[in-house]
Amino acid sequence: MRVIVAKDYDEMSKRAGSIVKDRLAKKPNLVLGLATGSTPVGLYKELIRLHKEEGLSFKDVVTFNLDEYCGLSHDHPQSYHYFMKENLFKDIDIKPENTHIPEGLSKNVEEFCRKYEEEIKKCGGIDLQVLGIGGDGHIAFNEPGSSLSSRTRVKTLDEGTIKDNARFFEREEDVPKIAITMGIGTIMEAKEHLLLINGKNKAEAAAKAIEGPITSQITASVLQNHPKTIAILDEEAASLLERSDYYKFTEEQSGEIS
Ligand code: F6R
């Protein structure tokens, strides 16, 4: 895993943006995996800036989101459909038909999940998957104990995740308890990962995921098994990493990200 320690959230987001820009320059029809939540908002702002100020185009880009709450309609302010529209899609030139987000209102969820996986394959697989991490070490909604070879499916949210995500809802009871999520097996098939981690409250999960043993109890730790993961952390999230100096030294040797 390549570990980059950025000064702060802003630098983390800008460095992530320059990686997406680079991959898009190499492949304009990039298949981009997207995450929601607080973490990638800065990256999405940067992508919008790159689009508006530098002409970065998403017209041939295809996207697949990691997850969606069950039971929320597309126009529910806390649905990930709404989040993606408001935080990215409405401000770039992506074609709505090229964007894919799990359907939280699906009547036949199993069939939906099977088709979602099929669609990813039909597009040639995900080239670059953006990931955040939960306080319990989850990626997407693969909570502790998830099978490390799981596929897209319905998953029950952990109590800690419900509490964490309550900040977006009026009341904790309003947080949906189940969600459709890409599985760890699905995520591991992406050709490259961009894992973003910021804030003190993520420091423990970050240290376990990056330097701890690979375990289904910290599902992000499975990324250690992937040949191409770039993790970008701000100083606070990196504060419990034991090998921070080495990561910084490595970056000094390799110069700019490619
Ligand atoms: C969201 C997702 C989740 C979040 C994680 C961190 O699509 O996949 O795994 O990345 O829960 O959320 P924030 O960024 O809000 O701390």
mmCIF file with all atom_site columns, N, CA, C and O in Angstrom, residues 136-177:
data_model
loop_
_atom_site.group_PDB
_atom_site.id
_atom_site.type_symbol
_atom_site.label_atom_id
_atom_site.label_alt_id
_atom_site.label_comp_id
_atom_site.label_asym_id
_atom_site.label_entity_id
_atom_site.label_seq_id
_atom_site.pdbx_PDB_ins_code
_atom_site.Cartn_x
_atom_site.Cartn_y
_atom_site.Cartn_z
_atom_site.occupancy
_atom_site.B_iso_or_equiv
_atom_site.pdbx_formal_charge
_atom_site.auth_seq_id
_atom_site.auth_comp_id
_atom_site.auth_asym_id
_atom_site.auth_atom_id
_atom_site.pdbx_PDB_model_num
ATOM 1   N N  . ASP A 1 136 ? -15.283 1.969   12.602 1.00 0.00 ? 136 ASP A N  1
ATOM 2   C CA . ASP A 1 136 ? -15.074 0.552   12.933 1.00 0.00 ? 136 ASP A CA 1
ATOM 3   C C  . ASP A 1 136 ? -14.245 -0.171  11.868 1.00 0.00 ? 136 ASP A C  1
ATOM 4   O O  . ASP A 1 136 ? -14.174 -1.391  11.856 1.00 0.00 ? 136 ASP A O  1
ATOM 5   N N  . GLY A 1 137 ? -13.651 0.609   10.974 1.00 0.00 ? 137 GLY A N  1
ATOM 6   C CA . GLY A 1 137 ? -12.761 0.022   9.965  1.00 0.00 ? 137 GLY A CA 1
ATOM 7   C C  . GLY A 1 137 ? -13.472 -0.481  8.730  1.00 0.00 ? 137 GLY A C  1
ATOM 8   O O  . GLY A 1 137 ? -12.869 -1.156  7.897  1.00 0.00 ? 137 GLY A O  1
ATOM 9   N N  . HIS A 1 138 ? -14.770 -0.157  8.583  1.00 0.00 ? 138 HIS A N  1
ATOM 10  C CA . HIS A 1 138 ? -15.477 -0.669  7.402  1.00 0.00 ? 138 HIS A CA 1
ATOM 11  C C  . HIS A 1 138 ? -15.121 0.102   6.136  1.00 0.00 ? 138 HIS A C  1
ATOM 12  O O  . HIS A 1 138 ? -14.756 1.273   6.188  1.00 0.00 ? 138 HIS A O  1
ATOM 13  N N  . ILE A 1 139 ? -15.239 -0.599  4.996  1.00 0.00 ? 139 ILE A N  1
ATOM 14  C CA . ILE A 1 139 ? -15.249 0.085   3.695  1.00 0.00 ? 139 ILE A CA 1
ATOM 15  C C  . ILE A 1 139 ? -16.592 -0.252  3.066  1.00 0.00 ? 139 ILE A C  1
ATOM 16  O O  . ILE A 1 139 ? -17.081 -1.365  3.211  1.00 0.00 ? 139 ILE A O  1
ATOM 17  N N  . ALA A 1 140 ? -17.157 0.702   2.346  1.00 0.00 ? 140 ALA A N  1
ATOM 18  C CA . ALA A 1 140 ? -18.570 0.657   1.955  1.00 0.00 ? 140 ALA A CA 1
ATOM 19  C C  . ALA A 1 140 ? -19.339 0.364   3.244  1.00 0.00 ? 140 ALA A C  1
ATOM 20  O O  . ALA A 1 140 ? -18.989 0.901   4.297  1.00 0.00 ? 140 ALA A O  1
ATOM 21  N N  . PHE A 1 141 ? -20.342 -0.517  3.213  1.00 0.00 ? 141 PHE A N  1
ATOM 22  C CA . PHE A 1 141 ? -21.002 -0.870  4.482  1.00 0.00 ? 141 PHE A CA 1
ATOM 23  C C  . PHE A 1 141 ? -20.641 -2.292  4.895  1.00 0.00 ? 141 PHE A C  1
ATOM 24  O O  . PHE A 1 141 ? -21.459 -3.016  5.452  1.00 0.00 ? 141 PHE A O  1
ATOM 25  N N  . ASN A 1 142 ? -19.408 -2.685  4.591  1.00 0.00 ? 142 ASN A N  1
ATOM 26  C CA . ASN A 1 142 ? -18.940 -4.008  5.004  1.00 0.00 ? 142 ASN A CA 1
ATOM 27  C C  . ASN A 1 142 ? -18.474 -3.915  6.448  1.00 0.00 ? 142 ASN A C  1
ATOM 28  O O  . ASN A 1 142 ? -17.311 -3.623  6.744  1.00 0.00 ? 142 ASN A O  1
ATOM 29  N N  . GLU A 1 143 ? -19.428 -4.163  7.329  1.00 0.00 ? 143 GLU A N  1
ATOM 30  C CA . GLU A 1 143 ? -19.187 -4.008  8.758  1.00 0.00 ? 143 GLU A CA 1
ATOM 31  C C  . GLU A 1 143 ? -18.293 -5.146  9.285  1.00 0.00 ? 143 GLU A C  1
ATOM 32  O O  . GLU A 1 143 ? -18.118 -6.164  8.598  1.00 0.00 ? 143 GLU A O  1
ATOM 33  N N  . PRO A 1 144 ? -17.722 -4.961  10.487 1.00 0.00 ? 144 PRO A N  1
ATOM 34  C CA . PRO A 1 144 ? -16.862 -6.011  11.044 1.00 0.00 ? 144 PRO A CA 1
ATOM 35  C C  . PRO A 1 144 ? -17.548 -7.377  10.972 1.00 0.00 ? 144 PRO A C  1
ATOM 36  O O  . PRO A 1 144 ? -18.731 -7.502  11.288 1.00 0.00 ? 144 PRO A O  1
ATOM 37  N N  . GLY A 1 145 ? -16.793 -8.355  10.521 1.00 0.00 ? 145 GLY A N  1
ATOM 38  C CA . GLY A 1 145 ? -17.342 -9.711  10.409 1.00 0.00 ? 145 GLY A CA 1
ATOM 39  C C  . GLY A 1 145 ? -17.826 -10.045 9.010  1.00 0.00 ? 145 GLY A C  1
ATOM 40  O O  . GLY A 1 145 ? -18.181 -11.190 8.730  1.00 0.00 ? 145 GLY A O  1
ATOM 41  N N  . SER A 1 146 ? -17.830 -9.040  8.112  1.00 0.00 ? 146 SER A N  1
ATOM 42  C CA . SER A 1 146 ? -18.246 -9.308  6.730  1.00 0.00 ? 146 SER A CA 1
ATOM 43  C C  . SER A 1 146 ? -17.268 -10.282 6.087  1.00 0.00 ? 146 SER A C  1
ATOM 44  O O  . SER A 1 146 ? -16.065 -10.223 6.335  1.00 0.00 ? 146 SER A O  1
ATOM 45  N N  . SER A 1 147 ? -17.809 -11.129 5.230  1.00 0.00 ? 147 SER A N  1
ATOM 46  C CA . SER A 1 147 ? -16.932 -12.046 4.501  1.00 0.00 ? 147 SER A CA 1
ATOM 47  C C  . SER A 1 147 ? -15.986 -11.247 3.619  1.00 0.00 ? 147 SER A C  1
ATOM 48  O O  . SER A 1 147 ? -16.403 -10.296 2.955  1.00 0.00 ? 147 SER A O  1
ATOM 49  N N  . LEU A 1 148 ? -14.735 -11.650 3.616  1.00 0.00 ? 148 LEU A N  1
ATOM 50  C CA . LEU A 1 148 ? -13.759 -10.926 2.800  1.00 0.00 ? 148 LEU A CA 1
ATOM 51  C C  . LEU A 1 148 ? -13.906 -11.262 1.323  1.00 0.00 ? 148 LEU A C  1
ATOM 52  O O  . LEU A 1 148 ? -13.189 -10.723 0.491  1.00 0.00 ? 148 LEU A O  1
ATOM 53  N N  . SER A 1 149 ? -14.816 -12.178 0.992  1.00 0.00 ? 149 SER A N  1
ATOM 54  C CA . SER A 1 149 ? -15.086 -12.423 -0.437 1.00 0.00 ? 149 SER A CA 1
ATOM 55  C C  . SER A 1 149 ? -16.538 -12.084 -0.780 1.00 0.00 ? 149 SER A C  1
ATOM 56  O O  . SER A 1 149 ? -17.063 -12.553 -1.786 1.00 0.00 ? 149 SER A O  1
ATOM 57  N N  . SER A 1 150 ? -17.188 -11.276 0.056  1.00 0.00 ? 150 SER A N  1
ATOM 58  C CA . SER A 1 150 ? -18.606 -10.956 -0.158 1.00 0.00 ? 150 SER A CA 1
ATOM 59  C C  . SER A 1 150 ? -18.816 -10.163 -1.448 1.00 0.00 ? 150 SER A C  1
ATOM 60  O O  . SER A 1 150 ? -17.920 -9.483  -1.942 1.00 0.00 ? 150 SER A O  1
ATOM 61  N N  . ARG A 1 151 ? -20.042 -10.294 -1.973 1.00 0.00 ? 151 ARG A N  1
ATOM 62  C CA . ARG A 1 151 ? -20.440 -9.568  -3.183 1.00 0.00 ? 151 ARG A CA 1
ATOM 63  C C  . ARG A 1 151 ? -21.507 -8.534  -2.799 1.00 0.00 ? 151 ARG A C  1
ATOM 64  O O  . ARG A 1 151 ? -21.923 -8.460  -1.640 1.00 0.00 ? 151 ARG A O  1
ATOM 65  N N  . THR A 1 152 ? -21.988 -7.782  -3.783 1.00 0.00 ? 152 THR A N  1
ATOM 66  C CA . THR A 1 152 ? -23.024 -6.786  -3.522 1.00 0.00 ? 152 THR A CA 1
ATOM 67  C C  . THR A 1 152 ? -24.245 -7.460  -2.897 1.00 0.00 ? 152 THR A C  1
ATOM 68  O O  . THR A 1 152 ? -24.734 -8.472  -3.400 1.00 0.00 ? 152 THR A O  1
ATOM 69  N N  . ARG A 1 153 ? -24.719 -6.890  -1.805 1.00 0.00 ? 153 ARG A N  1
ATOM 70  C CA . ARG A 1 153 ? -25.799 -7.526  -1.031 1.00 0.00 ? 153 ARG A CA 1
ATOM 71  C C  . ARG A 1 153 ? -26.353 -6.529  -0.024 1.00 0.00 ? 153 ARG A C  1
ATOM 72  O O  . ARG A 1 153 ? -25.811 -5.428  0.121  1.00 0.00 ? 153 ARG A O  1
ATOM 73  N N  . VAL A 1 154 ? -27.360 -6.990  0.737  1.00 0.00 ? 154 VAL A N  1
ATOM 74  C CA . VAL A 1 154 ? -27.885 -6.149  1.812  1.00 0.00 ? 154 VAL A CA 1
ATOM 75  C C  . VAL A 1 154 ? -27.078 -6.439  3.073  1.00 0.00 ? 154 VAL A C  1
ATOM 76  O O  . VAL A 1 154 ? -26.754 -7.589  3.365  1.00 0.00 ? 154 VAL A O  1
ATOM 77  N N  . LYS A 1 155 ? -26.748 -5.402  3.788  1.00 0.00 ? 155 LYS A N  1
ATOM 78  C CA . LYS A 1 155 ? -25.981 -5.568  5.018  1.00 0.00 ? 155 LYS A CA 1
ATOM 79  C C  . LYS A 1 155 ? -26.640 -4.741  6.126  1.00 0.00 ? 155 LYS A C  1
ATOM 80  O O  . LYS A 1 155 ? -27.094 -3.615  5.891  1.00 0.00 ? 155 LYS A O  1
ATOM 81  N N  . THR A 1 156 ? -26.669 -5.288  7.324  1.00 0.00 ? 156 THR A N  1
ATOM 82  C CA . THR A 1 156 ? -27.185 -4.543  8.475  1.00 0.00 ? 156 THR A CA 1
ATOM 83  C C  . THR A 1 156 ? -26.080 -3.656  9.026  1.00 0.00 ? 156 THR A C  1
ATOM 84  O O  . THR A 1 156 ? -24.940 -4.111  9.198  1.00 0.00 ? 156 THR A O  1
ATOM 85  N N  . LEU A 1 157 ? -26.425 -2.410  9.296  1.00 0.00 ? 157 LEU A N  1
ATOM 86  C CA . LEU A 1 157 ? -25.420 -1.472  9.819  1.00 0.00 ? 157 LEU A CA 1
ATOM 87  C C  . LEU A 1 157 ? -25.094 -1.789  11.273 1.00 0.00 ? 157 LEU A C  1
ATOM 88  O O  . LEU A 1 157 ? -25.973 -2.179  12.043 1.00 0.00 ? 157 LEU A O  1
ATOM 89  N N  . ASP A 1 158 ? -23.839 -1.589  11.609 1.00 0.00 ? 158 ASP A N  1
ATOM 90  C CA . ASP A 1 158 ? -23.378 -1.769  12.976 1.00 0.00 ? 158 ASP A CA 1
ATOM 91  C C  . ASP A 1 158 ? -23.902 -0.597  13.835 1.00 0.00 ? 158 ASP A C  1
ATOM 92  O O  . ASP A 1 158 ? -24.128 0.501   13.321 1.00 0.00 ? 158 ASP A O  1
ATOM 93  N N  . GLU A 1 159 ? -24.073 -0.864  15.131 1.00 0.00 ? 159 GLU A N  1
ATOM 94  C CA . GLU A 1 159 ? -24.588 0.178   16.027 1.00 0.00 ? 159 GLU A CA 1
ATOM 95  C C  . GLU A 1 159 ? -23.742 1.451   15.976 1.00 0.00 ? 159 GLU A C  1
ATOM 96  O O  . GLU A 1 159 ? -24.267 2.572   15.952 1.00 0.00 ? 159 GLU A O  1
ATOM 97  N N  . GLY A 1 160 ? -22.421 1.264   15.921 1.00 0.00 ? 160 GLY A N  1
ATOM 98  C CA . GLY A 1 160 ? -21.498 2.409   15.880 1.00 0.00 ? 160 GLY A CA 1
ATOM 99  C C  . GLY A 1 160 ? -21.690 3.220   14.605 1.00 0.00 ? 160 GLY A C  1
ATOM 100 O O  . GLY A 1 160 ? -21.625 4.456   14.626 1.00 0.00 ? 160 GLY A O  1
ATOM 101 N N  . THR A 1 161 ? -21.922 2.531   13.492 1.00 0.00 ? 161 THR A N  1
ATOM 102 C CA . THR A 1 161 ? -22.126 3.219   12.209 1.00 0.00 ? 161 THR A CA 1
ATOM 103 C C  . THR A 1 161 ? -23.425 4.014   12.244 1.00 0.00 ? 161 THR A C  1
ATOM 104 O O  . THR A 1 161 ? -23.493 5.150   11.761 1.00 0.00 ? 161 THR A O  1
ATOM 105 N N  . ILE A 1 162 ? -24.467 3.417   12.842 1.00 0.00 ? 162 ILE A N  1
ATOM 106 C CA . ILE A 1 162 ? -25.752 4.124   12.957 1.00 0.00 ? 162 ILE A CA 1
ATOM 107 C C  . ILE A 1 162 ? -25.547 5.395   13.777 1.00 0.00 ? 162 ILE A C  1
ATOM 108 O O  . ILE A 1 162 ? -25.996 6.485   13.394 1.00 0.00 ? 162 ILE A O  1
ATOM 109 N N  . LYS A 1 163 ? -24.789 5.278   14.862 1.00 0.00 ? 163 LYS A N  1
ATOM 110 C CA . LYS A 1 163 ? -24.522 6.457   15.719 1.00 0.00 ? 163 LYS A CA 1
ATOM 111 C C  . LYS A 1 163 ? -23.720 7.504   14.936 1.00 0.00 ? 163 LYS A C  1
ATOM 112 O O  . LYS A 1 163 ? -24.039 8.688   14.962 1.00 0.00 ? 163 LYS A O  1
ATOM 113 N N  . ASP A 1 164 ? -22.662 7.038   14.231 1.00 0.00 ? 164 ASP A N  1
ATOM 114 C CA . ASP A 1 164 ? -21.820 7.965   13.443 1.00 0.00 ? 164 ASP A CA 1
ATOM 115 C C  . ASP A 1 164 ? -22.656 8.714   12.409 1.00 0.00 ? 164 ASP A C  1
ATOM 116 O O  . ASP A 1 164 ? -22.497 9.921   12.213 1.00 0.00 ? 164 ASP A O  1
ATOM 117 N N  . ASN A 1 165 ? -23.528 7.972   11.729 1.00 0.00 ? 165 ASN A N  1
ATOM 118 C CA . ASN A 1 165 ? -24.271 8.576   10.614 1.00 0.00 ? 165 ASN A CA 1
ATOM 119 C C  . ASN A 1 165 ? -25.498 9.353   11.070 1.00 0.00 ? 165 ASN A C  1
ATOM 120 O O  . ASN A 1 165 ? -26.111 10.063  10.267 1.00 0.00 ? 165 ASN A O  1
ATOM 121 N N  . ALA A 1 166 ? -25.813 9.253   12.364 1.00 0.00 ? 166 ALA A N  1
ATOM 122 C CA . ALA A 1 166 ? -26.959 9.989   12.906 1.00 0.00 ? 166 ALA A CA 1
ATOM 123 C C  . ALA A 1 166 ? -26.771 11.496  12.731 1.00 0.00 ? 166 ALA A C  1
ATOM 124 O O  . ALA A 1 166 ? -27.741 12.252  12.677 1.00 0.00 ? 166 ALA A O  1
ATOM 125 N N  . ARG A 1 167 ? -25.509 11.940  12.605 1.00 0.00 ? 167 ARG A N  1
ATOM 126 C CA . ARG A 1 167 ? -25.255 13.385  12.463 1.00 0.00 ? 167 ARG A CA 1
ATOM 127 C C  . ARG A 1 167 ? -25.891 13.959  11.194 1.00 0.00 ? 167 ARG A C  1
ATOM 128 O O  . ARG A 1 167 ? -26.120 15.156  11.092 1.00 0.00 ? 167 ARG A O  1
ATOM 129 N N  . PHE A 1 168 ? -26.174 13.099  10.216 1.00 0.00 ? 168 PHE A N  1
ATOM 130 C CA . PHE A 1 168 ? -26.786 13.586  8.979  1.00 0.00 ? 168 PHE A CA 1
ATOM 131 C C  . PHE A 1 168 ? -28.314 13.615  9.063  1.00 0.00 ? 168 PHE A C  1
ATOM 132 O O  . PHE A 1 168 ? -28.976 14.188  8.210  1.00 0.00 ? 168 PHE A O  1
ATOM 133 N N  . PHE A 1 169 ? -28.879 12.944  10.062 1.00 0.00 ? 169 PHE A N  1
ATOM 134 C CA . PHE A 1 169 ? -30.337 12.820  10.174 1.00 0.00 ? 169 PHE A CA 1
ATOM 135 C C  . PHE A 1 169 ? -30.843 13.666  11.331 1.00 0.00 ? 169 PHE A C  1
ATOM 136 O O  . PHE A 1 169 ? -30.081 14.033  12.225 1.00 0.00 ? 169 PHE A O  1
ATOM 137 N N  . GLU A 1 170 ? -32.147 13.903  11.340 1.00 0.00 ? 170 GLU A N  1
ATOM 138 C CA . GLU A 1 170 ? -32.725 14.675  12.425 1.00 0.00 ? 170 GLU A CA 1
ATOM 139 C C  . GLU A 1 170 ? -32.616 13.925  13.755 1.00 0.00 ? 170 GLU A C  1
ATOM 140 O O  . GLU A 1 170 ? -32.222 14.465  14.776 1.00 0.00 ? 170 GLU A O  1
ATOM 141 N N  . ARG A 1 171 ? -32.989 12.611  13.710 1.00 0.00 ? 171 ARG A N  1
ATOM 142 C CA . ARG A 1 171 ? -32.934 11.784  14.922 1.00 0.00 ? 171 ARG A CA 1
ATOM 143 C C  . ARG A 1 171 ? -32.220 10.478  14.601 1.00 0.00 ? 171 ARG A C  1
ATOM 144 O O  . ARG A 1 171 ? -32.300 9.997   13.459 1.00 0.00 ? 171 ARG A O  1
ATOM 145 N N  . GLU A 1 172 ? -31.568 9.902   15.618 1.00 0.00 ? 172 GLU A N  1
ATOM 146 C CA . GLU A 1 172 ? -30.840 8.640   15.399 1.00 0.00 ? 172 GLU A CA 1
ATOM 147 C C  . GLU A 1 172 ? -31.778 7.550   14.856 1.00 0.00 ? 172 GLU A C  1
ATOM 148 O O  . GLU A 1 172 ? -31.389 6.743   14.025 1.00 0.00 ? 172 GLU A O  1
ATOM 149 N N  . GLU A 1 173 ? -33.039 7.562   15.333 1.00 0.00 ? 173 GLU A N  1
ATOM 150 C CA . GLU A 1 173 ? -34.007 6.538   14.886 1.00 0.00 ? 173 GLU A CA 1
ATOM 151 C C  . GLU A 1 173 ? -34.259 6.624   13.387 1.00 0.00 ? 173 GLU A C  1
ATOM 152 O O  . GLU A 1 173 ? -34.759 5.675   12.785 1.00 0.00 ? 173 GLU A O  1
ATOM 153 N N  . ASP A 1 174 ? -33.963 7.768   12.783 1.00 0.00 ? 174 ASP A N  1
ATOM 154 C CA . ASP A 1 174 ? -34.242 7.924   11.349 1.00 0.00 ? 174 ASP A CA 1
ATOM 155 C C  . ASP A 1 174 ? -33.187 7.260   10.463 1.00 0.00 ? 174 ASP A C  1
ATOM 156 O O  . ASP A 1 174 ? -33.391 7.111   9.257  1.00 0.00 ? 174 ASP A O  1
ATOM 157 N N  . VAL A 1 175 ? -32.040 6.898   11.039 1.00 0.00 ? 175 VAL A N  1
ATOM 158 C CA . VAL A 1 175 ? -30.987 6.285   10.226 1.00 0.00 ? 175 VAL A CA 1
ATOM 159 C C  . VAL A 1 175 ? -31.440 4.890   9.807  1.00 0.00 ? 175 VAL A C  1
ATOM 160 O O  . VAL A 1 175 ? -31.787 4.075   10.670 1.00 0.00 ? 175 VAL A O  1
ATOM 161 N N  . PRO A 1 176 ? -31.477 4.612   8.486  1.00 0.00 ? 176 PRO A N  1
ATOM 162 C CA . PRO A 1 176 ? -31.872 3.258   8.068  1.00 0.00 ? 176 PRO A CA 1
ATOM 163 C C  . PRO A 1 176 ? -30.918 2.212   8.673  1.00 0.00 ? 176 PRO A C  1
ATOM 164 O O  . PRO A 1 176 ? -29.736 2.494   8.870  1.00 0.00 ? 176 PRO A O  1
ATOM 165 N N  . LYS A 1 177 ? -31.460 1.067   8.963  1.00 0.00 ? 177 LYS A N  1
ATOM 166 C CA . LYS A 1 177 ? -30.635 0.037   9.623  1.00 0.00 ? 177 LYS A CA 1
ATOM 167 C C  . LYS A 1 177 ? -29.993 -0.917  8.616  1.00 0.00 ? 177 LYS A C  1
ATOM 168 O O  . LYS A 1 177 ? -29.101 -1.671  8.961  1.00 0.00 ? 177 LYS A O  1
#
